XYZ file of C-alpha atoms in Angstrom:
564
model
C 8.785 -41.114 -76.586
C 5.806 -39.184 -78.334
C 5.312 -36.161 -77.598
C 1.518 -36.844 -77.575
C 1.326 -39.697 -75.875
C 3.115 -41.711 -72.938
C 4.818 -44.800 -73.932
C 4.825 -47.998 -71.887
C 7.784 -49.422 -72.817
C 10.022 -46.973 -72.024
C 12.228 -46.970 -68.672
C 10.822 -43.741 -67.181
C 10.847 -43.185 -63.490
C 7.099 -43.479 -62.987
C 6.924 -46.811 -65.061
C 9.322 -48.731 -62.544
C 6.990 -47.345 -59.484
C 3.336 -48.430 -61.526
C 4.725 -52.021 -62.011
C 5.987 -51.861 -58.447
C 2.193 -50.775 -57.349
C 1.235 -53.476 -59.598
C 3.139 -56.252 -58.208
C 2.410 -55.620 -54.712
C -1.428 -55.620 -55.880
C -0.608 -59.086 -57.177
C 0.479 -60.189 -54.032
C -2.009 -58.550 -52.057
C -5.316 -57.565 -53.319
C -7.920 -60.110 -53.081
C -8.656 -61.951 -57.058
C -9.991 -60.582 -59.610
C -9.075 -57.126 -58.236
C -6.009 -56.103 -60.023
C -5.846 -54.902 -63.836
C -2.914 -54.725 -66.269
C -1.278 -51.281 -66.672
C -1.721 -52.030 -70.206
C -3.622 -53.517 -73.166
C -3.584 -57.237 -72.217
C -1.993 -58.227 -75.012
C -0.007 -61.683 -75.431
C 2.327 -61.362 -76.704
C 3.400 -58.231 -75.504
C 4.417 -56.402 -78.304
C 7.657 -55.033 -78.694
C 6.607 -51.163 -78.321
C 2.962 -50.366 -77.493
C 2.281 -46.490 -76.621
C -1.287 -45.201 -74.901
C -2.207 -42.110 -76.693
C -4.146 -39.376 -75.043
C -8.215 -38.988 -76.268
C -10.338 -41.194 -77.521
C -10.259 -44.349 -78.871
C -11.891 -46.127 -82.215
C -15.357 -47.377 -82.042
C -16.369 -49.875 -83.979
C -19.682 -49.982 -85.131
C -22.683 -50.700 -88.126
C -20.925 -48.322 -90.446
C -17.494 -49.938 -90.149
C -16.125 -51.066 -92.930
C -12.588 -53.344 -93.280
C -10.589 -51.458 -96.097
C -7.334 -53.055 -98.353
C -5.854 -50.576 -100.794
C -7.183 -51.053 -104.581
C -4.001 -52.417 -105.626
C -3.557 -55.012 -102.688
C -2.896 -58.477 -103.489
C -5.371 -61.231 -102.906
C -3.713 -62.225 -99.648
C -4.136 -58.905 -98.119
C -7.867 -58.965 -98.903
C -8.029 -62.855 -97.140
C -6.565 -61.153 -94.060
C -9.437 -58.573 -94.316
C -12.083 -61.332 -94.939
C -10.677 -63.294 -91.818
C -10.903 -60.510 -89.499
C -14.572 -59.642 -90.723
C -15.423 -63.636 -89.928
C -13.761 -63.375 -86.819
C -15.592 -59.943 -85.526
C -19.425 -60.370 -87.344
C -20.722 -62.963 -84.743
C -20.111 -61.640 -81.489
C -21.379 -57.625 -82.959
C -24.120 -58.602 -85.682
C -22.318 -55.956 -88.107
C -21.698 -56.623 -91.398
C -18.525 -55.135 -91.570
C -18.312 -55.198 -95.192
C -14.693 -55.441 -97.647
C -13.923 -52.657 -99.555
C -11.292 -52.060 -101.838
C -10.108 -48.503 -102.594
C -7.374 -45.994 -103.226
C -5.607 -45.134 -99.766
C -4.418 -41.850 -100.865
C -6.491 -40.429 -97.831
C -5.113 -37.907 -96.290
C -5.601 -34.338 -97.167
C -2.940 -31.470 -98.224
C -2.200 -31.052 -94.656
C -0.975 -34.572 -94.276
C -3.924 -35.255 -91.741
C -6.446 -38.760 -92.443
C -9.450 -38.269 -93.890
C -11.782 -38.519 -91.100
C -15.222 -38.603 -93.390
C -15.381 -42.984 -92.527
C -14.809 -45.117 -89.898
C -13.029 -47.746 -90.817
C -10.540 -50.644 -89.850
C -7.384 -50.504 -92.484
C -4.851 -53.064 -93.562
C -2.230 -51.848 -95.511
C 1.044 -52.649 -97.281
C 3.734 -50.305 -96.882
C 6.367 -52.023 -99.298
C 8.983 -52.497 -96.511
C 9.441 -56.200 -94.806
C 12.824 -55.336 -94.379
C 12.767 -53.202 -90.914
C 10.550 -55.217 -89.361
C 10.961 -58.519 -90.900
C 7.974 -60.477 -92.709
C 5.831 -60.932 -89.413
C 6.203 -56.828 -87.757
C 3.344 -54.409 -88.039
C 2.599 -51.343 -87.055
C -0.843 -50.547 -85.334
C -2.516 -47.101 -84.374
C -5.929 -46.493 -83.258
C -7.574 -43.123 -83.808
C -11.390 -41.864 -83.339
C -11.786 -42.466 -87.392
C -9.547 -45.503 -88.018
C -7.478 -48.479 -86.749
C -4.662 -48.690 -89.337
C -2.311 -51.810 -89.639
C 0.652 -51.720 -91.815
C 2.948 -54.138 -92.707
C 5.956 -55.548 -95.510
C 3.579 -58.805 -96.002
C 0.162 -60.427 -95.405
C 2.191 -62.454 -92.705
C 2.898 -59.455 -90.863
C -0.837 -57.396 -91.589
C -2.441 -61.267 -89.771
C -0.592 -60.910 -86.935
C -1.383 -57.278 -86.635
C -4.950 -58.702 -86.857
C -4.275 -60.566 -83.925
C -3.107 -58.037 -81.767
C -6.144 -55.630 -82.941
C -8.601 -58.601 -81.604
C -7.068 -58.211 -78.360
C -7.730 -54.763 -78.150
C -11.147 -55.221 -78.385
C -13.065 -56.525 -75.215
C -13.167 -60.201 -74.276
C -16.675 -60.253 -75.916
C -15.752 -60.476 -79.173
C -15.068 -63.823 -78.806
C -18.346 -65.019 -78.171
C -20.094 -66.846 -80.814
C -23.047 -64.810 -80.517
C -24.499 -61.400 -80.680
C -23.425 -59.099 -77.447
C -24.166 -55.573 -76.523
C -20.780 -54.239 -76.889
C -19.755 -51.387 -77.096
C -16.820 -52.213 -79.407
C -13.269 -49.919 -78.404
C -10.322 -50.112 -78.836
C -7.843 -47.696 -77.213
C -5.838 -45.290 -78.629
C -3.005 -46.880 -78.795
C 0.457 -46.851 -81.564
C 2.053 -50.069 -81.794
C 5.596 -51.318 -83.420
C 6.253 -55.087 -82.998
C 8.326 -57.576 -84.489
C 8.962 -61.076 -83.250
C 12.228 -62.245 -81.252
C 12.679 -66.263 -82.880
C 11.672 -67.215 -85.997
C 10.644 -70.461 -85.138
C 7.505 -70.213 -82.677
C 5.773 -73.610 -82.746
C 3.309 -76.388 -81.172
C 3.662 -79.864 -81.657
C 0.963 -82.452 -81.273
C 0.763 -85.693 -80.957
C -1.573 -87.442 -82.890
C 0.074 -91.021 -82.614
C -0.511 -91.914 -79.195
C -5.025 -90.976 -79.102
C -5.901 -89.845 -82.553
C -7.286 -86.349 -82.576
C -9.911 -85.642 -85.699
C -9.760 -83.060 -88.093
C -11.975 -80.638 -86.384
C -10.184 -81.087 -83.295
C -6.909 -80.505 -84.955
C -8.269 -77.570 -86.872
C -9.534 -76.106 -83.320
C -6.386 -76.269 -82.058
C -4.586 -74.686 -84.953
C -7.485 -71.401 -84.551
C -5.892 -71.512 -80.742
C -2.630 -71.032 -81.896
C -3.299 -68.429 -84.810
C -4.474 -66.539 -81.967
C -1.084 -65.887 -80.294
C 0.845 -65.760 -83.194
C 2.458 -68.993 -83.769
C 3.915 -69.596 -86.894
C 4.690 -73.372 -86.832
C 2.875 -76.741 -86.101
C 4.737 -79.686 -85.748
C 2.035 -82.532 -86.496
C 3.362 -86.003 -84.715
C 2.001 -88.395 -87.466
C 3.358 -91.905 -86.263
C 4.438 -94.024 -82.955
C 4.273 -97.403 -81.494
C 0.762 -97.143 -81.063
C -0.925 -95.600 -84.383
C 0.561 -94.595 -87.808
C -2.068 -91.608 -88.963
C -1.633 -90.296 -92.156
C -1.890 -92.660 -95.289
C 0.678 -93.566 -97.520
C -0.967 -95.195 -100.817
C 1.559 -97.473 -101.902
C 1.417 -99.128 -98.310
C -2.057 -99.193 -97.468
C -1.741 -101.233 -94.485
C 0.284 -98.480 -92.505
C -3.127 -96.657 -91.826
C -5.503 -100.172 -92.423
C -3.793 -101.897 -89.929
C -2.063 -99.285 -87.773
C -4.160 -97.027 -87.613
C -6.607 -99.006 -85.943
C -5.734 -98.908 -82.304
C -4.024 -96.028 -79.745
C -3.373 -96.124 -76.075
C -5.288 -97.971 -74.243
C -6.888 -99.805 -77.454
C -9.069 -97.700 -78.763
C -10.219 -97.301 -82.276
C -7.848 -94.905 -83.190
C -8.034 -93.275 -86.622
C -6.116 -91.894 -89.494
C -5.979 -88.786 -91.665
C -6.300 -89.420 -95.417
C -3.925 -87.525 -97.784
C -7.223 -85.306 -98.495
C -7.240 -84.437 -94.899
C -3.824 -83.464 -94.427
C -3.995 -81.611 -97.591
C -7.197 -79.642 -95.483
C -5.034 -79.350 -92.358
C -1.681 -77.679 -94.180
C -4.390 -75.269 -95.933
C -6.162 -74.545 -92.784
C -3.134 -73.530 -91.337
C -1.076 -71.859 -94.059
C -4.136 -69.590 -94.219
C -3.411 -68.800 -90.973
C -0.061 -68.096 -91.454
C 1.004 -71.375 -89.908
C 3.947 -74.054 -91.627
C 2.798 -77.959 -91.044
C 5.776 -79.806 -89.906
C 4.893 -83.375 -90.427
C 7.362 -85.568 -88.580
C 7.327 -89.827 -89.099
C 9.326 -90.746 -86.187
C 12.333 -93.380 -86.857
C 14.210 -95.250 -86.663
C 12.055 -96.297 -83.158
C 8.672 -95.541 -82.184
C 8.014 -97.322 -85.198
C 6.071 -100.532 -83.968
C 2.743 -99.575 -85.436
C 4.553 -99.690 -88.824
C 6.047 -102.974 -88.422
C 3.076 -104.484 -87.260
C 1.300 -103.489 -90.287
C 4.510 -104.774 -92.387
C 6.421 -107.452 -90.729
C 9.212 -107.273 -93.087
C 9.944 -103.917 -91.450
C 11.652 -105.738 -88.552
C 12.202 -108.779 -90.556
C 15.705 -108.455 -88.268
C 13.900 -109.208 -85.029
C 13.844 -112.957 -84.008
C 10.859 -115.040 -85.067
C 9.897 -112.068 -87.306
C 7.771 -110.876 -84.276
C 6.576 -106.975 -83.709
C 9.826 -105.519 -81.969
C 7.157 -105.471 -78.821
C 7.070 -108.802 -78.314
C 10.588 -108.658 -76.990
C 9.203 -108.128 -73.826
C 8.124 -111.849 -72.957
C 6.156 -112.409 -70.100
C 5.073 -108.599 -70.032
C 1.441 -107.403 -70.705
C 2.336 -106.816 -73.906
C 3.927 -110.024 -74.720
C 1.837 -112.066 -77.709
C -0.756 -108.753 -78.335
C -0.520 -107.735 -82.074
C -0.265 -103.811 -81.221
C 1.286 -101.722 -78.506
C -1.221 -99.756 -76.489
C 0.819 -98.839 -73.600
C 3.214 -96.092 -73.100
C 6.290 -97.204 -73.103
C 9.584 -96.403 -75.101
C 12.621 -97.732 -76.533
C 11.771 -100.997 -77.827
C 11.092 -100.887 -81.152
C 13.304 -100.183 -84.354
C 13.721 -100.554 -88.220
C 16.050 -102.842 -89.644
C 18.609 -100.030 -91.017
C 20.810 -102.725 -92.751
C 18.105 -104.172 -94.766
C 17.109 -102.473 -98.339
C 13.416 -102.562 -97.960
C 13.138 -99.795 -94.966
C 14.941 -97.647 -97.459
C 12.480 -98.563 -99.817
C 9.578 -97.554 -97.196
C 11.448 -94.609 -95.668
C 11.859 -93.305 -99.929
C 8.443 -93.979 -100.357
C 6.714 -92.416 -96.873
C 9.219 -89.158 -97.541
C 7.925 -88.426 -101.009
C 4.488 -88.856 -100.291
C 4.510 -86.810 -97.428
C 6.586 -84.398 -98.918
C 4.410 -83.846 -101.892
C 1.832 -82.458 -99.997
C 3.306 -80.458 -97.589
C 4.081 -77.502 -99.269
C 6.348 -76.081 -95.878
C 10.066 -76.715 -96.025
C 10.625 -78.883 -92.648
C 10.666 -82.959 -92.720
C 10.947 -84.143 -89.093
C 12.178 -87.425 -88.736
C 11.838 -87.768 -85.315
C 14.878 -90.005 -83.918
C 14.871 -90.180 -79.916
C 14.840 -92.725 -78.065
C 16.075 -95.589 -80.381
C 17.528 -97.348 -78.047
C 17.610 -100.898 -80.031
C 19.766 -99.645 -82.819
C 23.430 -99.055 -82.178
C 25.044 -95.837 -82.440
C 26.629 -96.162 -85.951
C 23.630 -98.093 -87.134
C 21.759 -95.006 -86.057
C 24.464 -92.491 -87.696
C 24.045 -94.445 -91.322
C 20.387 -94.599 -91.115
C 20.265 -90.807 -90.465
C 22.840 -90.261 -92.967
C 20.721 -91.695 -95.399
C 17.193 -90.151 -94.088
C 19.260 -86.593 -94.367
C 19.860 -87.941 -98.210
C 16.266 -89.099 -99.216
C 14.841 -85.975 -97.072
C 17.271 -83.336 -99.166
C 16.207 -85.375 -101.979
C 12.665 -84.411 -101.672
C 13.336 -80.587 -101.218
C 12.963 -80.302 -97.247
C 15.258 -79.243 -94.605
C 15.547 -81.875 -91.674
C 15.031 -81.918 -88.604
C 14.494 -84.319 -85.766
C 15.547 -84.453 -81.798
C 18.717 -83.317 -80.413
C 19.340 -86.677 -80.852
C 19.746 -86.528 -84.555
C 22.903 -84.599 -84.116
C 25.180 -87.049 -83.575
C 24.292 -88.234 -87.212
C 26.067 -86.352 -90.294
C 23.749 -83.796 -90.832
C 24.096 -80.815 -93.157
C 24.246 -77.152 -91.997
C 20.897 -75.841 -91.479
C 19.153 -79.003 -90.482
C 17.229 -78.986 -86.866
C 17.803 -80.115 -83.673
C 15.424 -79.926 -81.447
C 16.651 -79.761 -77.232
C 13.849 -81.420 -75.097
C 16.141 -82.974 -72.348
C 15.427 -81.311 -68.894
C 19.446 -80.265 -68.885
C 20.370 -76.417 -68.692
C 23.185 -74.740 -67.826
C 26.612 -76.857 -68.547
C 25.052 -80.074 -67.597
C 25.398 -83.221 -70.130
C 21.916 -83.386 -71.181
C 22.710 -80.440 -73.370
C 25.528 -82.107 -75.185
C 23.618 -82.978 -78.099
C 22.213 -79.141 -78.388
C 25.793 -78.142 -78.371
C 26.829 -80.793 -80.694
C 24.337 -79.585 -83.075
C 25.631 -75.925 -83.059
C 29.309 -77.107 -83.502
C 27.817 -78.779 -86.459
C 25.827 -75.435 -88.104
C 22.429 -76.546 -87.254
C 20.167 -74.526 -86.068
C 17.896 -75.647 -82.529
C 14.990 -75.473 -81.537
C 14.081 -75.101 -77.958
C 11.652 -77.590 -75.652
C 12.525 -78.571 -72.751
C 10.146 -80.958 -70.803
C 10.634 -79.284 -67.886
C 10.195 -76.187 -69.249
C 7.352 -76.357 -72.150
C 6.392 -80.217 -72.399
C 2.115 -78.905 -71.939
C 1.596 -82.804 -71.218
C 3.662 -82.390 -67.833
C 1.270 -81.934 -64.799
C 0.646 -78.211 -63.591
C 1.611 -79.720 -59.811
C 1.440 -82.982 -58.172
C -1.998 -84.522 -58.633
C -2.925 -81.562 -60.907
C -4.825 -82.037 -62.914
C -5.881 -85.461 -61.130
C -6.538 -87.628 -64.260
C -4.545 -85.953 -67.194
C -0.473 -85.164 -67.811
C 3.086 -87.096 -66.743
C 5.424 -86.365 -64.133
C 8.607 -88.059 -65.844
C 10.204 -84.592 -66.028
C 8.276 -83.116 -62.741
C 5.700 -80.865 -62.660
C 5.333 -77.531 -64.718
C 3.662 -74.218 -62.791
C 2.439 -71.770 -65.522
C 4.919 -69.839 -63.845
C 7.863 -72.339 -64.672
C 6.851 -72.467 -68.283
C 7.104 -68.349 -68.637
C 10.446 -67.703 -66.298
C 13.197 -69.194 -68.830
C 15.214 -68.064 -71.610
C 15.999 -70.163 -74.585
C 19.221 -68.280 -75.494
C 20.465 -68.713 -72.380
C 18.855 -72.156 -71.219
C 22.241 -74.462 -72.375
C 25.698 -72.876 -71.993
C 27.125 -72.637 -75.684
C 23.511 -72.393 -77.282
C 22.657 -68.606 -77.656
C 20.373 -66.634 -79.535
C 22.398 -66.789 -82.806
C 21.577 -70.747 -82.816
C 18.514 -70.599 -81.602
C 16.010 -71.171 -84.455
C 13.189 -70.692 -81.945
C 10.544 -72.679 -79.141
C 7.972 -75.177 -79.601
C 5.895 -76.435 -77.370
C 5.078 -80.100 -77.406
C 1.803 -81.940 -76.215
C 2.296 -85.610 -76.093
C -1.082 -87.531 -75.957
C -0.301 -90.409 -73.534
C -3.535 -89.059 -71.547
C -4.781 -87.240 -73.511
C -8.061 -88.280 -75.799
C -9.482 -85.393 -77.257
C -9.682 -81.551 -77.617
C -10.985 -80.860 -74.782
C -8.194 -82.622 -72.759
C -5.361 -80.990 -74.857
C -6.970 -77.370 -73.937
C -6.862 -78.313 -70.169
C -2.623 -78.958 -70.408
C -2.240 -76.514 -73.133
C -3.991 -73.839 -71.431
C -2.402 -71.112 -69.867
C 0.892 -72.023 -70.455
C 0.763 -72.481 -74.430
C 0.104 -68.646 -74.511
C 3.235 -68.039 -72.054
C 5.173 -69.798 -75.289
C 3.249 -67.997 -77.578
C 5.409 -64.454 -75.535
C 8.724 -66.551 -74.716
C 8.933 -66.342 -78.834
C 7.679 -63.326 -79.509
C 8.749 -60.539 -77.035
C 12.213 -59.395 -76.477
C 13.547 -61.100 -73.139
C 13.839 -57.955 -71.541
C 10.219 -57.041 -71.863
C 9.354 -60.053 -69.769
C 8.340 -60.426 -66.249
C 6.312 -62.986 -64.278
C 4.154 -60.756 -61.869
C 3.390 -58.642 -65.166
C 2.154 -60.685 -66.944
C 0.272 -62.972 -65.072
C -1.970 -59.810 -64.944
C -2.088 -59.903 -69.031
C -2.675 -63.926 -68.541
C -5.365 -63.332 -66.114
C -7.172 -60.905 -68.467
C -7.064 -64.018 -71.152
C -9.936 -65.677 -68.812
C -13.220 -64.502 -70.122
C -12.124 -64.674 -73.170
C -11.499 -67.767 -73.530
C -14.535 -68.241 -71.198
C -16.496 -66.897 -74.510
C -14.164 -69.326 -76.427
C -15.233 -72.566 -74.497
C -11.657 -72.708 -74.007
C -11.077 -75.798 -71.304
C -7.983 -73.816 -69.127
C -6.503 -74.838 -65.992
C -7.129 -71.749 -63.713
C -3.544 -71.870 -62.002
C -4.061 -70.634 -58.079
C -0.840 -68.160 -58.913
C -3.084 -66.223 -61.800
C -5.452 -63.942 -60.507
C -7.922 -64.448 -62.721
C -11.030 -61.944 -62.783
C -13.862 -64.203 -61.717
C -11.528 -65.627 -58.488
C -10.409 -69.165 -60.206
């Protein structure tokens, strides 16, 4: 602990009674009354201490400084936080590079500017590519960090210092503080993701691109892009055109759908990476494939009558319809013993591949229930060959470990198992194999599960119950499935399947709270979390995404400022 300051992560005496006081104002006081006993940050970072006096004001003569030397990427980190700050102040907020050589003989900073800093300080190894240090002053905010990674999510943490205001999209009256604060922080996983389904309603660029900004704001790091189902294939593949002519012309309920040309994507895994996010692409298979085989029959040339797999179910409301626009599972599947889907599979890999410069192929895998177990094994066998082939590490469902898979690939757990019970086989199956897993349980983080029965009334699945905010916070992924600790877990991702879901607007509603409760899950050490905490922290979240025109389900057991 400083001697200058009182930290509020350490376990002193009078901590233990203020979160005490805090909880029982949680339970008690009417809404809207309580406030954190910190910053509200999310995540909570990993050491955050309130220093005594004054904090920094930021005003017209601020200016955004990166050392002289600094590599472009720092000065994109300072050009992104000036975008993110000039609308809601009016102040220019202006660049500058210069020598940080600042402080005087007496090892004290030069107090002559005011001014928000972003510096390197050489060292990713203590606190890994992503830490950063933070500490406000009257005279300066300074963030230092090993990387550019580390200095953006610094940035992050330095917007939530400031008042909810500065999210608004136009000029307000301010004033502009931040506390005096000293921060350390480091994430827990290395893996903290959102997935989103684009298969089942097509989202559009913008859309995606919105919801990417929404996760750059909590500090994710990956987004796992869900390019192809029975009911839409969205992202083209030029040497067969009819995967996005033909299949990406419908979605649930038969609507137009859409696609994303190879331009777009290309704009997506920018728009991202500059946010510090990794596009995992995944091309589901060897089911969920029937938008692919209607647009190329000899995909499931093995099915009788050369039908779409669909049509299996005779006398159904799907029966003689040329695409799926239900919501079903299970029914459709690749023909893994003839050449040709190796010849698609080679030829969809590489494409995607080529333009996604992260390291991850996902290759889906669940819920293939019309191809045999060691039909399944040899077609993943092979998929692990062509994805290798192409440079990227696979990963698919827990289901992919029962395949062959080589150390290092990912399985991702999103049965509603814990404990010992069988649903967690496959996660332990993976570890005994060396992979590496990735945590989502649908009970747990599946944001298209409804908040409570009914709620919300027209949006979200019950399949695996219902999910409180608080029941997507209280759970620890290294100690979810017995055998599956923190030294195989890669990380959590949050998925958002799009069953009922059409647009933005409908994936903020089930995203938001609970996405940011992820968002901390990944980020802050277990120990550092508790529920009547940080619903406080969550609460304070409200007005700004109010500003944001953020569409959040105000959960009855947040007290958020304005009542709910």
């Amino acid at each position: 602990m400083s001697s200058t300051g009182t930290s509020i992560r350490m376990p002193t005496p009078w901590l233990a009674v203020a979160l005490a006081a805090a909880t029982v104002l949680a339970l008690v006081a009417p809404a809207g009354a309580q406030e954190p006993a910190e910053p509200p940050i999310i995540p909570r970072p990993v050491s955050l201490e309130l220093l005594p006096g004054e904090g920094f004001q930021l005003t017209r003569t601020t200016r955004i400084v990166v050392d002289v030397r600094a590599p472009d990427d720092v000065v994109d980190v300072a050009r992104h936080l000036r975008d993110l700050l000039r609308p809601a102040t009016g102040f220019a907020l202006p660049v500058t590079r210069r020598s940080l050589a600042w402080e005087d003989e007496h090892g004290r900073p030069d107090t002559r500017h005011n001014q928000i800093v972003f510096a390197l300080d050489g060292d990713a190894g203590s606190l890994g590519r992503e830490g950063y240090t933070l500490d406000s002053s009257p005279h300066e905010v300074r963030i230092e960090a090993g990387t550019a990674e580390g200095l953006f999510r610094g940035l992050q943490t330095l917007r939530q210092l400031l008042p909810p205001e500065i999210e608004a999209a136009t000029p307000q009256d301010g004033p502009w503080t931040v506390p005096a604060v000293s921060i350390v922080d480091y994430p827990r996983y290395e893996w903290r993701g959102a997935h989103l389904d684009v298969a089942r309603h097509f989202l559009t660029v913008e859309e995606v691109k919105r919801y990417i900004d929404l996760l750059a704001q909590y500090k994710f790091n990956r987004f796992h892009l869900h390019l192809s189902d029975d009911q839409g294939w969205r992202i083209e593949i030029t040497s067969w055109p009819n995967l996005t002519a033909i299949g990406g012309s419908t979605e649930v309920g038969g609507g137009p759908g859409g696609y994303f040309t190879q331009e777009d994507y290309v704009e997506l895994v920018e728009y991202a990476a500059e946010r510090y996010i990794t596009v995992v692409p995944e091309i589901d298979t060897p089911g969920h494939t029937n938008a692919a085989e209607v647009s190329y029959p000899e995909l499931n040339s093995c099915r009788p009558d050369n039908l779409p797999s669909h049509r299996l179910y005779a006398g159904s409301q799907w029966a003689n319809q040329p695409f799926y626009t239900g919501t079903g599972v299970g029914f459709s599947s690749l023909c893994v013993h003839d050449p040709v889907t190796y010849e698609f599979m080679e030829d969809v890999i590489s494409e995607i591949a080529a333009i996604t410069p992260g390291p991850y192929f996902h290759i889906g895998g669940d819920e293939a229930y019309q191809t045999p177990e060691a039909d399944y094994v040899m077609f993943m066998d092979r998929m692990r060959d062509i994805i290798a082939a192409n440079g990227k590490t696979m990963m698919g469902w827990a289901e992919v470990a029962r395949a062959n898979t080589l150390p290092g690939s990912i399985a991702q757990h999103w049965s509603t198992a814990t404990g010992g019970q069988a649903g967690g086989n496959l996660a332990r199956t993976a570890v005994a194999k060396g992979m590496k897993v990735v945590m989502s349980p649908a009970n747990r983080v599946y944001m298209d599960m409804k908040y409570a029965p009914g709620v919300p009334p027209n949006l979200g699945l019950t399949w695996a119950g219902t999910v409180s905010v608080m029941r997507s916070y209280t759970w620890d992924p290294g100690a979810h499935i017995d055998g599956v600790t923190d030294e195989h877990v890669l990380g959590v991702e949050a998925p958002l399947w799009t069953e009922t879901i059409a647009n933005i607007d409908h994936a903020e509603t089930m995203a938001y709270p609970r996405l940011a409760g992820v968002a901390e899950i990944g980020w802050t050490p277990q120990a550092d979390r508790d529920w009547e905490e940080y619903r406080l922290r969550l609460a304070a979240q409200g007005p700004r995404w109010d500003l944001m025109g953020v569409d959040y389900y105000r959960a009855p057991d947040v007290p958020w400022p304005d009542g709910g």
